[in-house]
Coordinates of C-alpha atoms in Angstrom, one line a residue:
Chain A
X378 CA 116.5 76.9 81.7
X379 CA 114.1 76.1 84.1
X380 CA 110.7 75.0 82.6
X381 CA 107.1 76.6 83.1
X382 CA 106.3 73.6 85.2
X383 CA 109.0 73.8 86.8
X384 CA 109.0 77.9 88.0
X385 CA 104.4 76.7 88.8
X386 CA 106.1 74.3 91.5
X387 CA 109.0 76.4 92.7
X388 CA 106.8 79.0 93.2
X389 CA 104.2 77.3 94.9
X390 CA 105.9 75.1 97.1
X391 CA 107.6 79.0 97.9
X392 CA 104.6 80.1 99.0
X393 CA 102.5 77.2 101.0
X394 CA 105.7 77.6 103.2
X395 CA 105.8 81.4 103.8
X396 CA 101.8 80.2 104.7
X397 CA 103.2 77.2 106.5
X398 CA 105.7 80.2 108.0
X399 CA 108.4 77.4 107.1
X400 CA 111.7 79.1 105.3
X401 CA 111.1 79.7 101.7
X402 CA 114.0 80.1 99.3
X403 CA 113.4 83.6 99.0
X404 CA 110.6 85.9 99.9
X405 CA 106.7 85.6 97.5
X406 CA 106.0 88.0 95.5
X407 CA 101.7 87.7 95.0
X408 CA 100.3 91.3 94.6
X409 CA 96.8 91.8 94.1
X410 CA 96.6 92.9 90.6
X411 CA 94.3 93.5 88.0
X412 CA 93.5 97.0 86.6
X413 CA 97.1 97.7 86.7
X414 CA 98.2 95.0 84.1
X415 CA 95.5 96.8 81.8
X416 CA 97.6 99.8 81.7
X417 CA 100.7 98.2 82.3
X418 CA 100.0 96.6 79.2
X419 CA 98.8 99.5 77.3
X420 CA 95.1 99.0 77.4
X421 CA 92.0 100.7 78.4
X422 CA 90.3 99.6 81.4
X423 CA 87.3 99.2 79.7
X424 CA 89.0 96.8 77.4
X425 CA 89.8 94.6 80.1
X426 CA 86.8 94.8 82.2
X427 CA 84.8 93.6 78.6
X428 CA 86.6 91.5 76.7
X429 CA 87.5 88.6 79.3
X430 CA 89.7 86.7 77.1
X431 CA 91.9 90.1 75.9
X432 CA 91.5 90.6 80.4
X433 CA 93.5 86.9 80.5
X434 CA 96.4 87.6 78.0
X435 CA 96.4 91.0 79.6
X436 CA 97.2 89.5 83.1
X437 CA 99.6 87.1 82.0
X438 CA 101.3 89.3 79.7
X439 CA 102.0 91.8 82.6
X440 CA 103.2 89.1 84.9
X441 CA 105.8 87.7 82.9
X442 CA 106.7 91.2 81.9
X443 CA 107.5 91.6 85.8
X444 CA 109.4 88.7 86.0
X445 CA 108.9 86.8 89.3
X446 CA 105.8 87.3 90.4
X447 CA 104.8 84.0 92.9
X448 CA 101.3 84.1 92.4
X449 CA 97.7 85.7 90.2
X450 CA 96.3 86.9 92.6
X451 CA 93.2 86.2 89.3
X452 CA 92.9 85.2 85.3
X453 CA 90.7 87.6 84.5
X454 CA 88.8 90.6 84.7
X455 CA 86.0 90.3 87.0
X456 CA 84.8 94.2 87.6
X457 CA 81.4 92.7 86.0
X458 CA 81.0 90.5 89.1
X459 CA 82.0 92.4 91.6
X460 CA 79.4 93.7 92.9
X461 CA 78.3 90.6 93.9
X462 CA 79.9 90.4 96.7
X463 CA 78.5 93.1 98.1
X464 CA 74.9 92.7 96.9
X465 CA 75.1 96.7 94.4
X466 CA 75.2 97.8 91.7
X467 CA 78.7 98.5 90.2
X468 CA 79.9 101.9 87.5
X469 CA 81.6 99.9 85.0
X470 CA 84.3 102.0 82.6
X471 CA 82.9 102.5 79.3
X472 CA 79.4 101.5 80.1
X473 CA 78.9 104.7 83.1
X474 CA 82.5 105.6 83.4
X475 CA 84.6 107.2 80.9
X476 CA 87.4 104.2 79.6
X477 CA 89.8 104.3 82.2
X478 CA 88.3 105.0 85.3
X479 CA 88.5 102.3 88.0
X480 CA 85.2 100.6 88.5
X481 CA 83.5 101.6 91.7
X482 CA 80.3 100.1 93.6
X483 CA 77.2 102.3 93.6
X484 CA 76.2 101.7 96.7
X485 CA 72.2 102.5 97.3
X486 CA 69.2 101.0 99.0
X487 CA 68.2 97.7 96.9
X488 CA 67.5 96.2 99.6
X489 CA 64.2 96.8 101.5
X490 CA 63.8 96.1 105.5
X491 CA 61.0 93.2 104.7
X492 CA 63.5 91.9 102.6
X493 CA 65.0 90.5 105.7
X494 CA 61.4 88.3 106.3
X495 CA 61.9 87.1 102.7
X496 CA 64.5 85.7 103.3
X497 CA 63.9 84.0 106.4
X498 CA 61.0 82.7 104.7
X499 CA 62.0 81.8 101.2
X500 CA 66.0 81.1 101.6
X501 CA 69.2 83.3 100.2
X502 CA 69.3 81.3 97.0
X503 CA 65.9 82.2 95.8
X504 CA 65.8 85.3 97.5
X505 CA 69.0 86.3 95.7
X506 CA 68.6 84.7 92.4
X507 CA 65.2 87.3 91.9
X508 CA 67.2 90.5 93.9
X509 CA 70.6 89.9 91.0
X510 CA 68.5 89.8 88.5
X511 CA 66.1 92.4 88.7
X512 CA 67.8 95.3 91.0
X513 CA 71.3 95.2 90.6
X514 CA 72.9 95.9 87.5
X515 CA 75.0 92.7 86.3
X516 CA 75.7 92.6 82.6
X517 CA 74.9 88.2 82.5
X518 CA 76.2 88.1 78.9
X519 CA 79.6 89.7 80.6
X520 CA 78.9 87.3 84.0
X521 CA 78.4 84.2 81.3
X522 CA 81.5 84.8 79.4
X523 CA 83.5 85.1 82.5
X524 CA 82.6 82.3 83.9
X525 CA 82.9 79.9 80.5
X526 CA 86.2 81.3 80.0
X527 CA 87.1 80.6 83.1
X528 CA 88.5 77.5 83.5
X529 CA 90.3 78.2 80.0
X530 CA 92.0 81.7 81.7
X531 CA 93.0 79.2 84.9
X532 CA 94.6 77.2 82.8
X533 CA 96.6 79.6 80.5
X534 CA 97.9 81.0 83.4
X535 CA 99.0 77.9 85.2
X536 CA 100.8 76.5 81.7
X537 CA 102.8 80.4 82.2
X538 CA 104.4 79.4 85.2
X539 CA 102.1 81.2 87.7
X540 CA 100.1 79.1 90.5
X541 CA 97.3 81.6 91.1
X542 CA 96.2 82.7 94.3
X543 CA 93.4 81.9 95.7
X544 CA 90.8 78.5 95.6
X545 CA 88.2 79.8 97.2
X546 CA 86.1 82.7 97.7
X547 CA 83.8 83.8 100.2
X548 CA 81.6 86.5 101.5
X549 CA 80.8 87.4 105.0
X550 CA 76.8 88.2 105.8
X551 CA 78.1 91.6 107.1
X552 CA 79.2 93.1 103.2
X553 CA 75.5 91.8 101.8
X554 CA 73.7 93.5 103.9
X555 CA 75.3 96.9 104.4
X556 CA 76.2 96.6 100.5
X557 CA 72.7 96.0 99.9
X558 CA 70.9 98.2 102.6
X559 CA 73.9 100.4 102.8
X560 CA 75.9 100.8 105.9
X561 CA 73.8 103.8 107.4
X562 CA 70.8 101.4 106.8
X563 CA 72.3 98.6 107.5
X564 CA 73.9 100.0 111.0
X565 CA 70.2 100.7 111.8
X566 CA 68.5 97.5 110.9
X567 CA 71.4 95.9 114.2
X568 CA 69.9 98.3 116.6
X569 CA 66.2 98.7 115.8
X570 CA 66.0 94.3 114.9
X571 CA 69.5 92.6 115.8
X572 CA 67.7 89.2 115.9
X573 CA 66.3 89.1 112.6
X574 CA 69.4 90.9 111.5
X575 CA 71.3 87.7 112.6
X576 CA 68.9 85.0 111.7
X577 CA 69.1 86.2 108.0
X578 CA 72.8 86.3 108.5
X579 CA 73.3 82.6 109.5
X580 CA 71.2 81.5 106.8
X581 CA 73.9 83.8 104.4
X582 CA 76.3 82.0 106.5
X583 CA 75.4 78.8 105.9
X584 CA 74.8 79.3 102.2
X585 CA 77.7 81.1 101.7
X586 CA 80.1 78.1 103.5
X587 CA 78.3 75.2 101.1
X588 CA 79.1 77.4 98.1
X589 CA 82.6 77.9 99.0
X590 CA 83.3 74.5 100.0
X591 CA 81.7 73.3 96.7
X592 CA 84.1 76.2 94.8
X593 CA 87.3 74.3 96.5
X594 CA 86.3 70.9 95.6
X595 CA 86.5 72.4 91.5
X596 CA 90.0 74.6 92.3
X597 CA 92.8 73.4 90.5
X598 CA 95.9 73.8 93.5
X599 CA 94.1 75.7 95.8
X600 CA 96.4 77.9 98.2
X601 CA 94.0 80.0 100.0
X602 CA 90.1 81.1 100.2
X603 CA 89.9 84.8 99.7
X604 CA 87.7 86.0 102.8
X605 CA 86.2 89.2 102.1
X606 CA 86.1 91.6 104.8
X607 CA 85.8 95.5 104.1
X608 CA 82.4 96.2 105.8
X609 CA 83.3 94.2 108.7
X610 CA 86.6 96.2 110.3
X611 CA 86.1 96.4 113.9
X612 CA 87.4 100.1 113.8
X613 CA 83.1 100.6 112.7
X614 CA 81.6 99.0 115.6
X615 CA 80.9 99.0 119.0
X616 CA 83.1 95.4 120.5
X617 CA 79.9 94.2 121.3
X618 CA 78.1 94.3 117.7
X619 CA 81.3 93.5 116.3
X620 CA 81.4 90.4 118.0
X621 CA 78.0 89.3 117.2
X622 CA 77.5 90.7 113.9
X623 CA 81.2 90.2 112.3
X624 CA 83.7 88.2 114.4
X625 CA 81.0 85.4 115.4
X626 CA 80.7 84.8 111.1
X627 CA 84.4 85.6 110.4
X628 CA 85.1 82.7 113.0
X629 CA 83.1 79.8 111.5
X630 CA 84.5 80.7 108.0
X631 CA 88.0 80.3 109.3
X632 CA 87.6 77.3 111.3
X633 CA 85.5 75.8 108.0
X634 CA 89.0 76.5 106.2
X635 CA 91.2 75.3 108.6
X636 CA 88.5 71.6 108.8
X637 CA 89.2 72.0 104.6
X638 CA 92.7 72.1 104.6
X639 CA 93.1 75.3 103.6
X640 CA 94.7 78.5 104.2
X641 CA 91.8 81.3 105.4
X642 CA 93.2 84.5 104.0
X643 CA 91.7 87.8 105.5
X644 CA 91.7 90.5 102.8
X645 CA 91.8 93.0 105.0
X646 CA 90.6 96.9 104.3
X647 CA 90.7 99.5 106.9
X648 CA 92.2 99.7 110.3
X649 CA 91.6 96.2 112.2
X650 CA 94.1 97.3 115.0
X651 CA 91.4 96.8 117.9
X652 CA 90.3 93.1 116.5
X653 CA 94.0 92.1 116.4
X654 CA 93.6 90.0 119.1
X655 CA 90.8 87.8 118.3
X656 CA 93.2 86.0 116.0
X657 CA 95.4 84.8 118.1
X658 CA 93.7 81.8 118.8
X659 CA 93.7 80.4 115.4
X660 CA 96.0 77.1 114.7
X661 CA 99.6 78.6 113.5
X662 CA 100.3 78.2 110.0
X663 CA 96.8 78.1 108.6
X664 CA 96.0 82.2 107.7
X665 CA 97.5 84.8 106.1
X666 CA 96.9 88.4 107.2
X667 CA 96.3 90.4 103.9
X668 CA 96.7 94.1 104.5
X669 CA 96.3 97.1 102.8
X670 CA 98.5 99.1 104.9
X671 CA 96.2 101.0 107.1
X672 CA 96.5 98.2 109.9
X673 CA 100.2 99.0 111.3
X674 CA 101.7 95.7 110.0
X675 CA 104.5 96.2 112.5
X676 CA 101.7 95.3 115.0
X677 CA 99.9 92.6 113.0
X678 CA 103.8 91.4 113.5
X679 CA 104.1 91.8 117.3
X680 CA 100.5 90.5 117.6
X681 CA 100.4 87.7 115.1
X682 CA 103.8 87.2 113.7
X683 CA 104.5 84.1 115.2
X684 CA 100.8 82.3 114.7
X685 CA 100.1 83.9 110.6
X686 CA 101.6 84.8 107.7
X687 CA 101.9 88.0 106.9
X688 CA 100.9 89.9 103.6
X689 CA 101.3 93.4 102.2
X690 CA 101.2 96.1 102.4
X691 CA 102.9 98.3 100.3
X692 CA 100.5 101.2 99.9
X693 CA 98.6 102.3 96.6
X694 CA 99.6 105.6 97.2
X695 CA 103.4 105.4 97.6
X696 CA 103.4 102.9 94.7
X697 CA 101.6 106.4 92.4
X698 CA 103.6 108.9 93.9
X699 CA 106.2 107.2 95.4
X700 CA 109.9 107.1 93.9
X701 CA 110.9 103.3 92.9
X702 CA 113.8 103.9 95.9
X703 CA 111.4 104.9 97.8
X704 CA 109.2 101.2 97.5
X705 CA 112.7 99.2 97.1
X706 CA 113.6 100.0 100.7
X707 CA 110.1 100.3 102.4
X708 CA 109.2 96.4 100.4
X709 CA 112.9 95.8 102.0
X710 CA 112.2 96.8 105.4
X711 CA 109.2 94.7 105.2
X712 CA 110.8 91.6 104.1
X713 CA 113.7 91.5 107.0
X714 CA 110.6 92.9 110.0
X715 CA 108.1 90.7 108.8
X716 CA 109.5 87.4 107.9
X717 CA 109.7 84.1 107.5
X718 CA 106.2 84.2 107.3
X719 CA 105.4 86.6 104.9
X720 CA 104.7 87.4 101.4
X721 CA 105.5 90.5 99.5
X722 CA 102.6 92.6 98.1
X723 CA 99.9 95.8 97.1
X724 CA 98.5 97.3 99.8
X725 CA 94.9 95.9 98.4
X726 CA 95.3 95.9 94.7
X727 CA 97.9 97.6 93.2
X728 CA 95.8 101.2 91.6
X729 CA 95.6 101.2 87.8
X730 CA 98.3 104.4 87.5
X731 CA 101.0 102.8 89.9
X732 CA 104.4 103.5 88.0
X733 CA 105.5 100.4 86.4
X734 CA 109.3 101.0 87.9
X735 CA 107.8 101.4 91.5
X736 CA 106.4 98.1 90.8
X737 CA 109.6 96.5 89.4
X738 CA 111.0 97.9 92.9
X739 CA 108.6 95.3 94.3
X740 CA 110.3 92.4 92.4
X741 CA 113.8 93.2 93.0
X742 CA 113.3 93.6 96.4
X743 CA 111.6 90.4 96.7
X744 CA 114.5 88.7 94.8
X745 CA 116.8 90.3 96.9
X746 CA 118.6 92.3 93.9
Chain B
X40 CA 65.0 122.4 128.2
X41 CA 63.7 119.0 127.3
X42 CA 66.5 116.4 129.3
X43 CA 64.5 114.2 128.5
X44 CA 64.4 114.6 124.6
X45 CA 68.9 115.6 125.4
X46 CA 69.1 111.8 127.1
X47 CA 67.2 110.1 124.3
X48 CA 69.0 111.7 122.0
X49 CA 72.6 110.5 123.4
X50 CA 71.3 107.6 124.5
X51 CA 70.0 106.4 120.7
X52 CA 67.0 105.6 121.4
X53 CA 65.1 106.1 118.4
X54 CA 61.5 105.9 119.7
X55 CA 61.6 107.8 122.7
X56 CA 63.5 110.9 120.6
X57 CA 60.4 110.6 117.9
X58 CA 57.7 110.4 120.5
X59 CA 59.1 112.9 122.6
X60 CA 59.8 115.3 119.3
X61 CA 56.3 115.0 118.3
X62 CA 55.3 115.7 122.1
X63 CA 57.0 119.3 122.5
X64 CA 56.1 120.1 118.7
X65 CA 52.8 120.0 120.0
X66 CA 53.3 121.6 123.3
X67 CA 54.2 124.6 120.4
X68 CA 58.0 124.6 121.7
X69 CA 59.8 126.6 118.6
X70 CA 61.5 124.0 116.3
X71 CA 64.8 125.6 116.7
X72 CA 64.9 124.7 120.2
X73 CA 63.9 121.3 119.4
X74 CA 67.2 121.0 117.1
X75 CA 69.1 122.6 120.3
X76 CA 68.0 119.7 122.3
X77 CA 69.1 117.8 120.0
X78 CA 72.3 119.1 118.9
X79 CA 72.7 118.5 122.5
X80 CA 72.2 115.0 122.8
X81 CA 74.7 114.9 119.9
X82 CA 77.5 116.5 121.7
X83 CA 77.1 114.0 124.5
X84 CA 77.4 111.3 121.2
X85 CA 80.5 112.9 120.2
X86 CA 81.9 112.6 123.7
X87 CA 80.9 109.1 124.0
X88 CA 82.6 108.9 120.8
X89 CA 86.2 110.7 121.9
X90 CA 85.7 108.9 125.5
X91 CA 85.5 105.3 122.9
X92 CA 82.3 104.3 125.0
X93 CA 80.8 104.6 121.4
X94 CA 81.7 103.9 118.2
X95 CA 80.9 104.5 114.1
X96 CA 78.3 102.4 114.9
X97 CA 77.1 104.5 117.2
X98 CA 77.8 108.4 115.3
X99 CA 76.0 106.8 112.4
X100 CA 72.5 105.6 114.8
X101 CA 72.9 109.1 116.0
X102 CA 72.9 110.6 112.4
X103 CA 70.1 108.7 111.5
X104 CA 68.1 109.5 114.6
X105 CA 68.6 113.2 114.7
X106 CA 67.9 113.3 111.0
X107 CA 64.7 111.1 111.7
X108 CA 63.6 113.6 114.0
X109 CA 64.3 116.5 111.7
X110 CA 62.3 115.5 109.5
X111 CA 59.3 115.5 112.0
X112 CA 60.6 119.5 111.8
X113 CA 60.2 120.1 108.7
X114 CA 64.5 120.0 108.0
X115 CA 67.1 117.9 107.7
X116 CA 70.9 117.7 109.0
X117 CA 71.9 120.5 106.6
X118 CA 68.8 122.3 108.5
X119 CA 69.8 122.2 111.9
X120 CA 71.1 125.9 111.5
X121 CA 72.2 127.4 114.9
X122 CA 75.8 125.6 114.9
X123 CA 78.1 127.0 117.3
X124 CA 81.1 127.0 115.3
X125 CA 81.7 127.9 112.0
X126 CA 80.9 126.4 108.3
X127 CA 82.6 123.1 107.1
X128 CA 82.6 121.9 103.2
X129 CA 82.9 118.4 102.5
X130 CA 82.2 116.6 99.3
X131 CA 84.6 113.5 97.6
X132 CA 86.0 114.6 94.5
X133 CA 84.8 113.8 91.1
X134 CA 84.8 110.4 89.8
X135 CA 85.1 109.3 93.0
X136 CA 81.7 107.9 94.4
X137 CA 82.6 106.5 97.8
X138 CA 80.6 107.7 100.2
X139 CA 81.0 105.8 103.7
X140 CA 84.0 108.1 105.1
X141 CA 82.8 111.1 104.1
X142 CA 79.4 110.4 105.9
X143 CA 81.7 109.8 109.0
X144 CA 83.0 112.8 108.6
X145 CA 80.0 115.1 108.1
X146 CA 78.4 113.6 111.0
X147 CA 81.1 113.9 113.3
X148 CA 81.9 117.4 112.4
X149 CA 77.9 118.2 112.9
X150 CA 77.9 116.9 116.1
X151 CA 80.0 118.3 117.3
X152 CA 78.9 121.4 116.6
X153 CA 80.5 122.8 112.8
X154 CA 77.5 123.5 110.7
X155 CA 78.2 121.3 107.8
X156 CA 77.3 121.5 103.8
X157 CA 77.9 118.4 102.5
X158 CA 78.2 118.4 98.6
X159 CA 78.1 114.8 98.2
X160 CA 80.4 112.1 96.0
X161 CA 81.9 112.5 92.6
X162 CA 82.0 116.1 93.3
X163 CA 83.2 118.9 90.7
X164 CA 85.4 121.4 91.3
X165 CA 82.9 124.1 89.8
X166 CA 80.9 123.0 93.0
X167 CA 83.5 123.2 95.6
X168 CA 83.7 126.6 93.5
X169 CA 80.3 127.5 94.2
X170 CA 79.8 126.5 97.7
X171 CA 83.0 128.2 99.0
X172 CA 81.3 131.5 97.2
X173 CA 78.1 131.3 99.3
X174 CA 79.0 129.4 102.0
X175 CA 82.7 130.7 103.2
X176 CA 83.8 127.9 105.1
X177 CA 86.8 127.9 106.9
X178 CA 87.6 124.3 106.4
X179 CA 86.8 122.4 103.1
X180 CA 87.4 118.4 103.3
X181 CA 87.6 116.2 100.1
X182 CA 87.2 112.4 100.4
X183 CA 89.3 110.8 98.1
X184 CA 89.8 107.0 98.0
X185 CA 90.9 106.1 94.7
X186 CA 94.9 106.9 93.5
X187 CA 93.5 108.1 89.9
X188 CA 91.2 110.7 91.8
X189 CA 94.7 112.6 92.9
X190 CA 94.9 114.5 90.2
X191 CA 91.5 115.8 90.7
X192 CA 92.1 117.2 94.1
X193 CA 95.3 118.8 92.5
X194 CA 93.3 120.6 90.2
X195 CA 90.4 121.6 92.0
X196 CA 93.0 123.2 94.3
X197 CA 94.4 124.7 91.7
X198 CA 91.4 126.3 90.5
X199 CA 90.8 127.6 94.0
X200 CA 93.7 129.5 94.2
X201 CA 93.0 131.0 90.6
X202 CA 90.0 131.4 91.9
X203 CA 91.5 133.6 94.8
X204 CA 89.3 131.7 96.8
X205 CA 92.2 129.3 98.6
X206 CA 93.7 131.8 100.4
X207 CA 91.4 131.9 103.3
X208 CA 90.6 128.5 103.9
X209 CA 92.2 125.2 105.2
X210 CA 92.2 122.3 102.9
X211 CA 92.1 119.1 104.6
X212 CA 92.0 115.9 102.2
X213 CA 91.8 112.1 103.8
X214 CA 91.0 108.2 102.9
X215 CA 92.5 105.3 102.3
X216 CA 95.4 105.7 99.8
X217 CA 96.2 109.4 101.2
X218 CA 99.4 110.1 102.8
X219 CA 101.9 113.0 103.4
X220 CA 103.0 112.5 99.3
X221 CA 99.4 113.4 98.8
X222 CA 99.0 116.3 100.8
X223 CA 101.9 117.6 99.5
X224 CA 101.4 116.0 96.1
X225 CA 97.7 118.1 95.3
X226 CA 98.9 121.1 97.5
X227 CA 96.1 120.6 100.3
X228 CA 96.8 121.8 103.8
X229 CA 96.7 118.7 106.4
X230 CA 96.3 115.0 106.1
X231 CA 93.6 113.7 108.0
X232 CA 93.5 110.2 109.1
X233 CA 90.2 109.9 111.2
X234 CA 87.4 112.0 111.4
X235 CA 88.3 113.0 114.9
X236 CA 91.3 114.6 113.3
X237 CA 89.4 116.7 110.6
X238 CA 87.6 117.6 114.3
X239 CA 90.2 118.7 116.3
X240 CA 91.9 120.6 113.3
X241 CA 89.3 122.5 112.5
X242 CA 88.6 123.8 116.1
X243 CA 92.0 124.5 116.5
X244 CA 92.1 126.6 112.9
X245 CA 88.7 128.0 113.7
X246 CA 90.0 129.3 117.6
X247 CA 87.5 127.2 119.3

């Protein structure tokens, strides 16, 4: 019988080997999951959101119940802080939403065009402190508790034998500005005042990279930096715009991760097929393409399979409406076709109403059972 | 015909569009004619989108400019009136407040000549029922980005059936987690993977 420490080391090695494109002893299974854990363990999403210590227990118990999970995607609920990734308000279960509804971004035009000037004159930190305090609906008490409990939550997860898939997190400027301004207003900003937007983006990027580096210094066994890139999808922009307002910053963040010796985890939302060729120049075994099922994973394999690890992509719909057999067969096919640099996971976060037996089918497929 | 306005709209020249709308208005050109020029420019935008010269960024910009110009004439996108094709009703299903995908589809449908009724996000079944009775669309679109809202689409479609509103309309669904299995589960007619597919399906069904 292996100890938790031994299992922890085994799992950590497995994940790191997959990222380095070496052959691990088995395909790692490292799903993003939080809301699923709550429903799996019989709690409401409101309970999960507002009780930080309980959310940590729920995540550990859910992972233990599933068995062979190689890394946790987090250690407690972060729903209360989700808006900070997009500089917009959130609606939470038990607050604005029913007890069991999923937390969601509530996008409104909180940031005004004149704020670009303020950011340029005062800097991002001074602007964002005021912005977060007065315009967003952050529950500071909850956020404070989450921060204070984070080291304990992290330690408890690791003591249970599970590494934490993460270590750093960084948002791209496009997510801050399109979330704060709204997507439509942001699109007009880049048409009306491209140079000003670029100046602001440079300021945000500098700040976020510094914050990311500081976070990495404090992290225990960091595996990767989670790069949030929801609004950066190349399908949303003409090539020229995308290169100037998205790719330039994504490349900068990635190169910083590589310099820091940490894997860059591209958390891909939506269809990035048009942008795949851009990723070809990164050094082999330094990045993870974490995809949600919207980009054809076989095209990712064809273009980038020899360069970076692929993570994904059992779709949320399949986990909710599909059968265990379908999920098992799909997962097994991915393991056969994507490896060895492959980590099995759901496409983005496993939804709260995913069938537990479907998630177990992923575990079984990864274990080769 | 104001070639200048049509071209400025197609080229997304915001200042030129607004200046020309003001000039035409000052010359007492009827608002409906000005709207028609703007719509012609929007059709070119739609064509350039199809030909991959334009992308969603340009579509969103075109909708913003069109709306701004319409405001000068006392109406928004919905007030455009004289659409070439039929009416298309769309919303994001209740309990879901995602709006980007829905906005993209309504913009593309408008620029392709459909009269679009945008019901917004978190739309309850009663609002779909009311809109279908009032606007008599041939096609409706339901956007959904959350698997937890699949049952809401199902309930909505079942209600439309009970109310006798289902048989003459086609129901399209779309959004990240939505696939063929979802379509079957909720009882919709077709899954649209992108906005262009919504245009093509609707045109075909409406016999355009």
